[in-house]
Short mmCIF file of C-alpha atoms in Angstrom, two decimals:
data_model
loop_
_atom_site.label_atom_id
_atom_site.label_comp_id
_atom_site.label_asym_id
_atom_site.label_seq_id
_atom_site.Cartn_x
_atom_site.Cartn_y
_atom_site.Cartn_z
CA UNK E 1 74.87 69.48 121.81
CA UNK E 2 71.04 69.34 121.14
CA UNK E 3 69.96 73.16 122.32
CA UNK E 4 66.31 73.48 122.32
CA UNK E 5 64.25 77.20 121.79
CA UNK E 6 60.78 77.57 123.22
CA UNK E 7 58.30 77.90 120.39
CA UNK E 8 55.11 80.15 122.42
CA UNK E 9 53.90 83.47 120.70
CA UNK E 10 56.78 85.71 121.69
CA UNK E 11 58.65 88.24 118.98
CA UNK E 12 61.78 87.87 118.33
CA UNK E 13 62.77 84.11 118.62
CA UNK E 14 64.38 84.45 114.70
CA UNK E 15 67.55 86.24 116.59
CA UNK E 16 68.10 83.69 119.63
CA UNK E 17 68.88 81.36 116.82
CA UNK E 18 70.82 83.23 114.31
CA UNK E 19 72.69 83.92 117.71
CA UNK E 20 73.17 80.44 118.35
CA UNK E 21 74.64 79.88 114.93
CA UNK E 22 77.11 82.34 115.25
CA UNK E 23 78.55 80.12 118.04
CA UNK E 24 78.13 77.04 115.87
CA UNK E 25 74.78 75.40 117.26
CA UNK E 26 72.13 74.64 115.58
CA UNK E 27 69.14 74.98 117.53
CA UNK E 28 65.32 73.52 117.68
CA UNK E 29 62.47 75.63 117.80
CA UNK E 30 59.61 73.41 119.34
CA UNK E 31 56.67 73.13 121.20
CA UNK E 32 56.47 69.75 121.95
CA UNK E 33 57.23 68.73 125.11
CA UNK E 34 59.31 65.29 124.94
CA UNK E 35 61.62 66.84 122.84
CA UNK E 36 62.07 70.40 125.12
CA UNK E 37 62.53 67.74 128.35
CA UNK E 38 64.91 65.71 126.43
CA UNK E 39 67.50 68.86 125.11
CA UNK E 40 70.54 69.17 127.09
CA UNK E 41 69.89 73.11 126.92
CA UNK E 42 66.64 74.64 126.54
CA UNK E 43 66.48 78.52 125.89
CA UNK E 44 62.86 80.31 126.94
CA UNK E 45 63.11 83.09 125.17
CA UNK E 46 60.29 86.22 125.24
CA UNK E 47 59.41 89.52 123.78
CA UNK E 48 55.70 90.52 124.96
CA UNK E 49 53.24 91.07 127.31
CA UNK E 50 52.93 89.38 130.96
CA UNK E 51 49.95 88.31 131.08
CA UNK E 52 48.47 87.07 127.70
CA UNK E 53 52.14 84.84 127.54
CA UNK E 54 51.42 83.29 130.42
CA UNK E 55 47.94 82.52 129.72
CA UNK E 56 49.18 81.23 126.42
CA UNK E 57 52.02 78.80 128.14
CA UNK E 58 48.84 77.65 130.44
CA UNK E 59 46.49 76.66 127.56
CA UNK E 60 49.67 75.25 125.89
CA UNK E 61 50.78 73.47 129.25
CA UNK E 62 54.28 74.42 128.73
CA UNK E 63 54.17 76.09 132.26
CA UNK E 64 54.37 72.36 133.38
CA UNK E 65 56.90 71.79 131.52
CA UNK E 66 59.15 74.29 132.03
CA UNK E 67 58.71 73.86 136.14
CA UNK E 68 60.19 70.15 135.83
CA UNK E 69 63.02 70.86 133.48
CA UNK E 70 65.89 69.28 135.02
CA UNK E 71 68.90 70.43 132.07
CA UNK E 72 69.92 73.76 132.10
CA UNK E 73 67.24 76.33 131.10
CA UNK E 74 67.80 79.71 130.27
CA UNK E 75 65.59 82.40 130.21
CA UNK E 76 65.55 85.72 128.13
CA UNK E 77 64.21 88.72 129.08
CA UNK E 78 60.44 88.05 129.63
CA UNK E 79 61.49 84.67 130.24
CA UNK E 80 63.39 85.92 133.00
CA UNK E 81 60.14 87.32 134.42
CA UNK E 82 57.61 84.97 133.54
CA UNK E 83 60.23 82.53 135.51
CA UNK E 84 60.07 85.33 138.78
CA UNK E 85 56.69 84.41 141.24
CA UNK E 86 54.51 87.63 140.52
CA UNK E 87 54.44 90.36 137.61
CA UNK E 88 53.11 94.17 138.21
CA UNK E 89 52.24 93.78 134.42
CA UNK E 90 48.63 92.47 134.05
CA UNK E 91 48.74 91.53 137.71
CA UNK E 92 50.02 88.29 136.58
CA UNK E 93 50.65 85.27 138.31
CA UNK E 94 54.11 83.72 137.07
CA UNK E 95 56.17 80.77 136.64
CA UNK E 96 57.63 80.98 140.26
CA UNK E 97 61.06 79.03 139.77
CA UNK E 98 62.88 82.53 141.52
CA UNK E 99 61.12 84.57 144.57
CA UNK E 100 61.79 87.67 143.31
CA UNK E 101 58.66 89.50 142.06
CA UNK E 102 57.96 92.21 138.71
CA UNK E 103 57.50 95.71 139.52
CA UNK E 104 57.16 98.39 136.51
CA UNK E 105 60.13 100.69 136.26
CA UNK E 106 58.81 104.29 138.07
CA UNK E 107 60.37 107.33 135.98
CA UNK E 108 62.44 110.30 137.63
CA UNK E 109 61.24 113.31 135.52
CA UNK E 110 64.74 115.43 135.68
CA UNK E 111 67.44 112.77 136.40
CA UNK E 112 69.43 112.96 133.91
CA UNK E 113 69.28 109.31 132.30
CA UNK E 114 66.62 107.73 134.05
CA UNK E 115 63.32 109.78 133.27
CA UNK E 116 62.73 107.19 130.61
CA UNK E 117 60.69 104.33 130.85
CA UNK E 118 61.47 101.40 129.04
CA UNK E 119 64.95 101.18 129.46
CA UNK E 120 66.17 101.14 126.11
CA UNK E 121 70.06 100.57 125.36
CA UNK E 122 73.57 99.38 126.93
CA UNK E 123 74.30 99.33 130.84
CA UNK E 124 76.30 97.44 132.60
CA UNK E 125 76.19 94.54 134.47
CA UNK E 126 77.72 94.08 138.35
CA UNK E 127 77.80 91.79 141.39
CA UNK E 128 78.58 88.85 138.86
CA UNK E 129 77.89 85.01 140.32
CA UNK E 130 77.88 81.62 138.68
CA UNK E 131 79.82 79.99 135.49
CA UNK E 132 77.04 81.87 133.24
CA UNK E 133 79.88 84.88 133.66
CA UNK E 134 82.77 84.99 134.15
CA UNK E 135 85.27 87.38 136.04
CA UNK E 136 86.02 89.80 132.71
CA UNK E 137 82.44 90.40 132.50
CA UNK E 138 82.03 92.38 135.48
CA UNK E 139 81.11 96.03 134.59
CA UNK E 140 80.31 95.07 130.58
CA UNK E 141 77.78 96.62 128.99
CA UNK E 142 74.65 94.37 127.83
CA UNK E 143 71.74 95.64 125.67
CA UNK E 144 68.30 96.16 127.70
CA UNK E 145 64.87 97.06 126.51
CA UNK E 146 62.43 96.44 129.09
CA UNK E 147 59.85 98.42 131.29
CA UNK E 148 59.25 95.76 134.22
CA UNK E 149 62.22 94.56 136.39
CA UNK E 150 62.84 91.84 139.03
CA UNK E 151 64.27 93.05 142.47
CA UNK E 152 67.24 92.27 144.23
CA UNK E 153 67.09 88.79 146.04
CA UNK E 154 68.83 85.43 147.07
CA UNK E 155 68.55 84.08 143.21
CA UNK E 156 69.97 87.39 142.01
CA UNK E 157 73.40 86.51 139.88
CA UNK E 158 73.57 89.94 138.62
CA UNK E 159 73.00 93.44 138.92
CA UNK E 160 72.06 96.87 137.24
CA UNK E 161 71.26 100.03 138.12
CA UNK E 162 68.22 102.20 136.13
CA UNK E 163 66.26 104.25 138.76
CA UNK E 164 67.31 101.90 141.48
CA UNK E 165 69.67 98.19 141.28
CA UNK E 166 67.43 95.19 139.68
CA UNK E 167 68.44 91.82 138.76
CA UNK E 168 69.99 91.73 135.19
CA UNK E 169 70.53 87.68 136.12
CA UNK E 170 68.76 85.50 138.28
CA UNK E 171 69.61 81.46 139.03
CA UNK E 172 68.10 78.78 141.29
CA UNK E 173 69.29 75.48 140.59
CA UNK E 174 69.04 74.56 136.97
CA UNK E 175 67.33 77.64 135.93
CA UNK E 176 69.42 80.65 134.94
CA UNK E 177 67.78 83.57 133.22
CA UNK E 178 69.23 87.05 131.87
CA UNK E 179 67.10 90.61 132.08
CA UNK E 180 68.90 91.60 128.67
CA UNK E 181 68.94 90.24 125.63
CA UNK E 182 72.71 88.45 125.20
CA UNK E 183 71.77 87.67 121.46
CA UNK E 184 71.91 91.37 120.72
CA UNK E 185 74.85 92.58 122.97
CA UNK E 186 77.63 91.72 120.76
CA UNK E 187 80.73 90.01 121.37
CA UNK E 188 79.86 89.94 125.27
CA UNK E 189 76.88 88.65 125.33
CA UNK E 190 77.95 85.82 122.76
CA UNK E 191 80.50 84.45 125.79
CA UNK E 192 77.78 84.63 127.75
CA UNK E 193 75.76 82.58 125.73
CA UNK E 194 78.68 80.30 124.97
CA UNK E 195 79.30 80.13 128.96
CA UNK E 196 75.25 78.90 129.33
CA UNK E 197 76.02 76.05 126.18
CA UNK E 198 79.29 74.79 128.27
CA UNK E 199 77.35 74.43 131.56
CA UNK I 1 74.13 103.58 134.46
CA UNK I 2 72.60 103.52 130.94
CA UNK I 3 74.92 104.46 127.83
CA UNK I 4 73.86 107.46 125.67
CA UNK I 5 73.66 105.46 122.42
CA UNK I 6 75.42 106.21 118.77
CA UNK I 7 73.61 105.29 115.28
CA UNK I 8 75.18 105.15 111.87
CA UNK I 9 72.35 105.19 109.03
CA UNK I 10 72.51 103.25 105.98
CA UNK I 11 70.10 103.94 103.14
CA UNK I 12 69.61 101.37 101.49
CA UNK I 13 68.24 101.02 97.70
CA UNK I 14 67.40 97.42 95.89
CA UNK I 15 69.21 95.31 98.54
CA UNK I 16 72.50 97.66 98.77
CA UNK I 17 73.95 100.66 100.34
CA UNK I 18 73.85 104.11 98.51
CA UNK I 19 76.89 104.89 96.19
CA UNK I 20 78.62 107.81 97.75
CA UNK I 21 79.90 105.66 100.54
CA UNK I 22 83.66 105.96 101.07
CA UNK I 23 85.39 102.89 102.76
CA UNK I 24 87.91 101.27 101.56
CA UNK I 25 88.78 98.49 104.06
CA UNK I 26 85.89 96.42 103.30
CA UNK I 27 85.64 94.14 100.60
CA UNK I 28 82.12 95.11 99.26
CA UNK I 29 81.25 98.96 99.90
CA UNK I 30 77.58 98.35 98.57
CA UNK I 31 76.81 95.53 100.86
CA UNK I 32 74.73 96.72 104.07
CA UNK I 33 75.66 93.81 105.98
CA UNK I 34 79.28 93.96 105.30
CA UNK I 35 79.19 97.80 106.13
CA UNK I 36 76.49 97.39 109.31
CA UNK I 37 79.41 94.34 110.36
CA UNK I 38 82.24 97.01 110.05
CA UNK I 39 79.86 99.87 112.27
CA UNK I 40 79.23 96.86 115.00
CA UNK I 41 82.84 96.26 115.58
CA UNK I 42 83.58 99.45 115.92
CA UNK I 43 81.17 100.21 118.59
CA UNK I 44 78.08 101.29 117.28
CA UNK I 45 75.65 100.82 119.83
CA UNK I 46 72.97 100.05 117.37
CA UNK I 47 72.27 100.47 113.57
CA UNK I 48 69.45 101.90 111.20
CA UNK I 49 68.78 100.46 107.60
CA UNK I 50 67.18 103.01 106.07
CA UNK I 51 65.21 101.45 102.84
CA UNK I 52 64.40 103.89 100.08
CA UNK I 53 63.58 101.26 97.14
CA UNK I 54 60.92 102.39 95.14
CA UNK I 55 59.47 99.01 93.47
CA UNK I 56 57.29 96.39 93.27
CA UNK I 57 59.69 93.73 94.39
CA UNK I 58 60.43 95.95 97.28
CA UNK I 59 59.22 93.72 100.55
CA UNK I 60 60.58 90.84 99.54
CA UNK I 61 63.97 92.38 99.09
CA UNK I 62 63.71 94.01 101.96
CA UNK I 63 63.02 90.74 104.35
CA UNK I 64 65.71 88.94 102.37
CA UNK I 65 67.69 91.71 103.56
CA UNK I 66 66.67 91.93 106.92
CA UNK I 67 67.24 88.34 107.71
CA UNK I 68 70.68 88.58 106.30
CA UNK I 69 71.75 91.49 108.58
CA UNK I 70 70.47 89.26 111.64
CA UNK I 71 72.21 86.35 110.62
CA UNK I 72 75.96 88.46 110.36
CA UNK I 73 74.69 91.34 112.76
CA UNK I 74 74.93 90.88 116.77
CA UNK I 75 73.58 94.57 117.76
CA UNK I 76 70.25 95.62 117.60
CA UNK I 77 68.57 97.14 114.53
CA UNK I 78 66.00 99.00 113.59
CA UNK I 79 65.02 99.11 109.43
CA UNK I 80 62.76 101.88 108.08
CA UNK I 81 61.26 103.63 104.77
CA UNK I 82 58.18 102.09 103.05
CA UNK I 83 56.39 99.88 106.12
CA UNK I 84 52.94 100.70 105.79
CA UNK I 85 50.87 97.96 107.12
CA UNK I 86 50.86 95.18 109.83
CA UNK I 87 51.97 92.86 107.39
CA UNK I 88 55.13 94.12 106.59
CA UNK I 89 55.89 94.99 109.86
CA UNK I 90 55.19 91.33 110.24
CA UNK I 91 57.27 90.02 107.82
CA UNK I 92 60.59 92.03 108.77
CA UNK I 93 60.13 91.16 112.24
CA UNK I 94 59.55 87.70 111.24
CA UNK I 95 63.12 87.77 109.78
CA UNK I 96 64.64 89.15 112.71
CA UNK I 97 64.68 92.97 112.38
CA UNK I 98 64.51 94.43 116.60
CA UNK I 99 62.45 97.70 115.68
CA UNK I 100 60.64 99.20 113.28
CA UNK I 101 60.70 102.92 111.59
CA UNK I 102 57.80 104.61 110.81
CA UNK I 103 56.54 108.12 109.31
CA UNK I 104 54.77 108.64 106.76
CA UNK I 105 52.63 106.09 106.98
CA UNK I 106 51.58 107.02 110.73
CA UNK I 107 51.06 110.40 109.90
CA UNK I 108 48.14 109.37 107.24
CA UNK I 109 47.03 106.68 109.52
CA UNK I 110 47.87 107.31 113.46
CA UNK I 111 45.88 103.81 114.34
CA UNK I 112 49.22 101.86 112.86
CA UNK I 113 50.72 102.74 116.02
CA UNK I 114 47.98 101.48 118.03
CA UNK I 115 47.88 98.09 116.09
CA UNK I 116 51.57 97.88 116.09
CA UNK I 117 52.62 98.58 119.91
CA UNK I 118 49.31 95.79 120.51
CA UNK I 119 51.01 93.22 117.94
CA UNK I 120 54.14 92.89 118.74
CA UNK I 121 54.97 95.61 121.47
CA UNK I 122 56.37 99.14 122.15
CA UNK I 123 59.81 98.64 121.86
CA UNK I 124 59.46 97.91 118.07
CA UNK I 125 57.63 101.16 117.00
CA UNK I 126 60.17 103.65 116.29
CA UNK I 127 58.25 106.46 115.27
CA UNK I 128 60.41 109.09 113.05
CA UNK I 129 59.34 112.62 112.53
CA UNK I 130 60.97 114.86 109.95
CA UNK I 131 60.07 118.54 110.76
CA UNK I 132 60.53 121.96 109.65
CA UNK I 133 61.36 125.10 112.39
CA UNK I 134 59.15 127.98 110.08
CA UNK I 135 57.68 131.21 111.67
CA UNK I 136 58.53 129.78 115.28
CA UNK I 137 56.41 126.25 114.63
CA UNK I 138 57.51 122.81 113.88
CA UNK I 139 55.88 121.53 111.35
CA UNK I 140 56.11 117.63 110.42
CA UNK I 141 56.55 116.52 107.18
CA UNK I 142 55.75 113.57 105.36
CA UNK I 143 56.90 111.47 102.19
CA UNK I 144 60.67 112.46 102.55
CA UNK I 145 59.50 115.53 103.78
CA UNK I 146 58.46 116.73 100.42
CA UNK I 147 54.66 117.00 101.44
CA UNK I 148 54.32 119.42 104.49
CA UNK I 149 51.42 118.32 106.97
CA UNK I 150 48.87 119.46 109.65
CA UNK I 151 50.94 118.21 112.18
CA UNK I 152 52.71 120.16 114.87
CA UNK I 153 55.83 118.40 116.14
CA UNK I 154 55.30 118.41 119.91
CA UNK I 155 51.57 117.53 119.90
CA UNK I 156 52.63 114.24 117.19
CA UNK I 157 54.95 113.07 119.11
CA UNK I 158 52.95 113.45 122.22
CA UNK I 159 50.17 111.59 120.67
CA UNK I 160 52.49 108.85 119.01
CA UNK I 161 53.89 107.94 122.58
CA UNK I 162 50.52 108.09 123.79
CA UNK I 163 48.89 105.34 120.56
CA UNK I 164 51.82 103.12 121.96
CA UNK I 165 55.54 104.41 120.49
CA UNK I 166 58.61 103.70 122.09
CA UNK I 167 60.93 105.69 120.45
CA UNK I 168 60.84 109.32 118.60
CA UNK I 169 63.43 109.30 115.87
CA UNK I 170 63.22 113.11 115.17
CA UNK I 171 65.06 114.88 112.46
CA UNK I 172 65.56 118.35 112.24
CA UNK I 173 65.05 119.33 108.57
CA UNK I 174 66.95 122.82 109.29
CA UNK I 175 69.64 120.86 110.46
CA UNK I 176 69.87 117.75 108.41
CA UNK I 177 72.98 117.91 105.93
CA UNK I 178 73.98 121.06 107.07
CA UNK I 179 76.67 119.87 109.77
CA UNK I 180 76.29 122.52 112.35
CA UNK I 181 74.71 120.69 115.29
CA UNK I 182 71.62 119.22 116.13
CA UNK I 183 68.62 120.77 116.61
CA UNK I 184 68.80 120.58 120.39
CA UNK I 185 66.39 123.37 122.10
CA UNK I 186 63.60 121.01 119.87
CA UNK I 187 65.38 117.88 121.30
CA UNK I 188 65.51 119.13 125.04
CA UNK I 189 62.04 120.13 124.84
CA UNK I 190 60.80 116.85 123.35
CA UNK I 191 62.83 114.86 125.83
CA UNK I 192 61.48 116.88 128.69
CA UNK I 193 57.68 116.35 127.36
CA UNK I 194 58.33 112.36 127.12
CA UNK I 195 58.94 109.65 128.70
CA UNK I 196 59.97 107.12 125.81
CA UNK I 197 63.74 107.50 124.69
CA UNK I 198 64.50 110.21 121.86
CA UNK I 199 66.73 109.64 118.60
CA UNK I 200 68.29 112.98 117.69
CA UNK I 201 69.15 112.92 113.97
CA UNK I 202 69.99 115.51 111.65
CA UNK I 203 73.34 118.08 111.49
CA UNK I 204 75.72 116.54 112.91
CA UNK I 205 78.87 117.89 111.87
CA UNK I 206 82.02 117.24 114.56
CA UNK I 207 82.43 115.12 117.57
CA UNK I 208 81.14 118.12 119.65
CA UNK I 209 77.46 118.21 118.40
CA UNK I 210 77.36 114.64 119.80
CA UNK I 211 78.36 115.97 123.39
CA UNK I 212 75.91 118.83 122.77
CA UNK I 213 72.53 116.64 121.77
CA UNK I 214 73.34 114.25 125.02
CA UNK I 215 74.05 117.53 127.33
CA UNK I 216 71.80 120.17 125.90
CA UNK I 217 69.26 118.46 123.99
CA UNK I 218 68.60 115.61 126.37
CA UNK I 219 68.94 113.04 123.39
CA UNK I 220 68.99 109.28 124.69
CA UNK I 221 70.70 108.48 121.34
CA UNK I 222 72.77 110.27 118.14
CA UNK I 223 71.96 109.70 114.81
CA UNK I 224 74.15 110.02 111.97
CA UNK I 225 74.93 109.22 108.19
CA UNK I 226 77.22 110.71 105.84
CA UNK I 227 79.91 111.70 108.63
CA UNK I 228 80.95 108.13 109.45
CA UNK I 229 80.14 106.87 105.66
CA UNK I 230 82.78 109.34 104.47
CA UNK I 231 85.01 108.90 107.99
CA UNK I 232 84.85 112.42 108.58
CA UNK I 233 84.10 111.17 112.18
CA UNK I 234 84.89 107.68 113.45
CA UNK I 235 82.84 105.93 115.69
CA UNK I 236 86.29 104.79 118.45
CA UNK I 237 87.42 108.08 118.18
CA UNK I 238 84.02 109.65 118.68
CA UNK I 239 82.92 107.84 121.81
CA UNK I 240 86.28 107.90 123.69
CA UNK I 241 86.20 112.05 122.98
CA UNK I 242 82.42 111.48 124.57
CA UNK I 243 83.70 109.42 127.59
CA UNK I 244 86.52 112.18 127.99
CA UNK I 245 83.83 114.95 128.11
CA UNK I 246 81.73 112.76 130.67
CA UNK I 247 79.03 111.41 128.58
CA UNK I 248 78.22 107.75 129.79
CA UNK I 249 79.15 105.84 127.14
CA UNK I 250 79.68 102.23 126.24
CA UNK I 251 83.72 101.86 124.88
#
């Protein structure tokens, strides 16, 4: 199983990896393109900012590249939005694999748990579709930290609920792509990665 | 809905945990990994290495560290206690450490925060506050909190979130080690005059302070040390007594 990382300036790729090796792959971090089209899995990872990452994955032409992936491709957290059509952060145009748009999460000064903004910590995920889960995952918590979301649409394999329900999981085709980080969220987000490696 | 969260703290000194700890169901008491391992299968919902080395050799320790906890470790964590410039908060983040701790540090040089929420984001600036209730005002400390400052604890944390923060780790130094609660009316109040997640730290005691700090102080997360290192509290036992009492919590 060759399982390929997407090297672009985003935090945090180190724990994808180590992640990886827990479930006995050894992955590439790379840039370059022939190898990322020729992985069976490619992982597009991201901790950051909007707008400067996609700018970055524009100079670097990777956008191009990750538009004609045909393998499975799974993106992580700003992955998942940099994958979505529009952000709210930077008023960025995205990658535009799912239709569902980035909006910035509006606090509720006085509900109890939701008056914070980013969402930092465990909730749970609902609505499950797709081999990425499977049936004893429904209503397992999965760690979050984020302050943009994607909305609720026809690619949405997955749901949560901080001020109002967003997608935690999004597919369309090949591309699958997770809200909250599954190489931090313990045992369950290890079967999900494991799921995503035996698509 | 989102889980109130629950922290064990290891200090940590030259590349292992502080003697004192009691376990006896792990091979190596002093290792950090082998004790944050234990804490993750239990159910902590994330960890804190606290780092109180005081050496030359200290950074490179540290990152060594760091990048063996995210090898073994598949929570989040967050390591503190000596970071003082961008590049060590490069370094440990390089080796796979989620968030970053910092006080001191900030409070001699606010602009870190700036520089650190622009370099690698929000999410990894935990900034920690010890303060001191005297004469009805909190005052922060720094270095330990041996050296009081000019700080005022509502105003610094008010200006940390707005340089960039996203977490307060605050810890009540009329509370800490005493075991009677957490400082909550502070907590409540901080919570209400933020909008970044708080990290309540400091006195607890029993599993009731924990329901306490979520209900009454308005805490988004519980820190704690020496009650889970000596098993005074466990962490199952704590958080299915929390899911009794109604807190949202992850079992």
């Amino acid at each position: 199983m060759n399982v390929v990382i997407i090297k672009y300036n985003a935090g945090n790729i180190r724990s994808v990896e180590f992640a990886l090796q827990r479930l006995g792959i050894q992955p590439e971090i790379t840039a370059n393109p022939d190898i990322i089209s020729s992985a069976d899995k490619v992982i597009f990872p991201g901790v950051g900012e909007a707008f400067n990452t996609m700018k970055y994955l524009r100079e670097q032409k990777l956008d191009q590249v990750i538009v004609s992936l045909k393998q499975p491709v799974l993106g992580i957290c700003l992955g998942l939005q940099l994958m979505c059509k529009h952000s709210e952060e930077g008023n960025t145009l995205c990658l535009g694999i799912f239709d569902e748009v980035v909006k910035r999460f509006v606090p509720k000064p006085g509900e109890e748990n939701i008056s914070k903004v980013p969402q930092m910590g465990w909730n749970t995920i609902n609505s499950l579709k797709t081999n990425l889960f499977n049936n004893s995952l429904e209503n397992q918590y999965v760690y979050f930290v984020h302050s943009y979301y994607a909305t609720v649409g026809n690619d949405t394999i997955a749901t949560t609920k901080y001020t109002q329900a967003f997608s935690a999981a999004l597919n369309r085709n090949n591309f699958y792509a997770t809200q909250f980080h599954p190489e931090k969220s313990g045992s369950i987000g290890a079967q999900i990665l494991n799921n995503f490696i035996e698509l | 809905m989102l889980a109130k969260r629950i922290i064990p703290c290891l200090d940590i000194k030259d590349g292992q945990t502080v003697k004192g700890v009691n376990f006896l169901d792990i091979k190596n008491v002093g290792d950090p990994v082998e004790l944050g391992a234990l804490y993750a299968q239990q159910g902590a919902d994330e960890l804190v290495f606290l780092d109180i080395t005081a050496s030359h050799e200290k950074r490179k320790t540290l990152v060594e560290l760091v990048q063996r906890i995210a090898k073994h470790i598949n929570i989040p964590f967050t390591v503190g206690g000596g970071v003082s410039e961008l590049a060590d908060a490069d370094a440990l983040l390089s080796a796979g450490c989620d968030k970053l701790s910092i006080n001191s540090a900030l409070v001699r040089n606010p602009m870190l925060i700036d520089d650190m929420a622009k370099g690698f984001g929000s999410q990894f600036v935990v900034v920690a506050i010890d303060a001191k209730l005297e004469n009805g005002k909190w005052t922060v400390f720094m270095n330990g909190g041996r050296i009081p400052t000019d700080k005022e604890l509502f105003t610094w944390a008010k200006e940390a979130e707005s340089r960039g923060a996203g977490e307060i780790l605050f810890t009540s130094m009329n509370h800490d080690g005493v075991k009677t609660g957490f400082a909550c009316d502070a907590l409540a109040k901080l919570s209400e005059s933020l909008s970044i997640p708080i990290i309540a730290s400091g006195g607890a005691g029993a599993m009731h302070h924990f329901k306490d700090v979520f209900t009454l102080g308005k805490a988004d997360a519980g820190l704690a040390a020496s009650i889970f290192h000596f098993k005074e509290i466990t962490i199952p036992d704590l958080k299915n007594y929390l899911a009794e009492e109604g807190v949202i919590i992850r079992l």
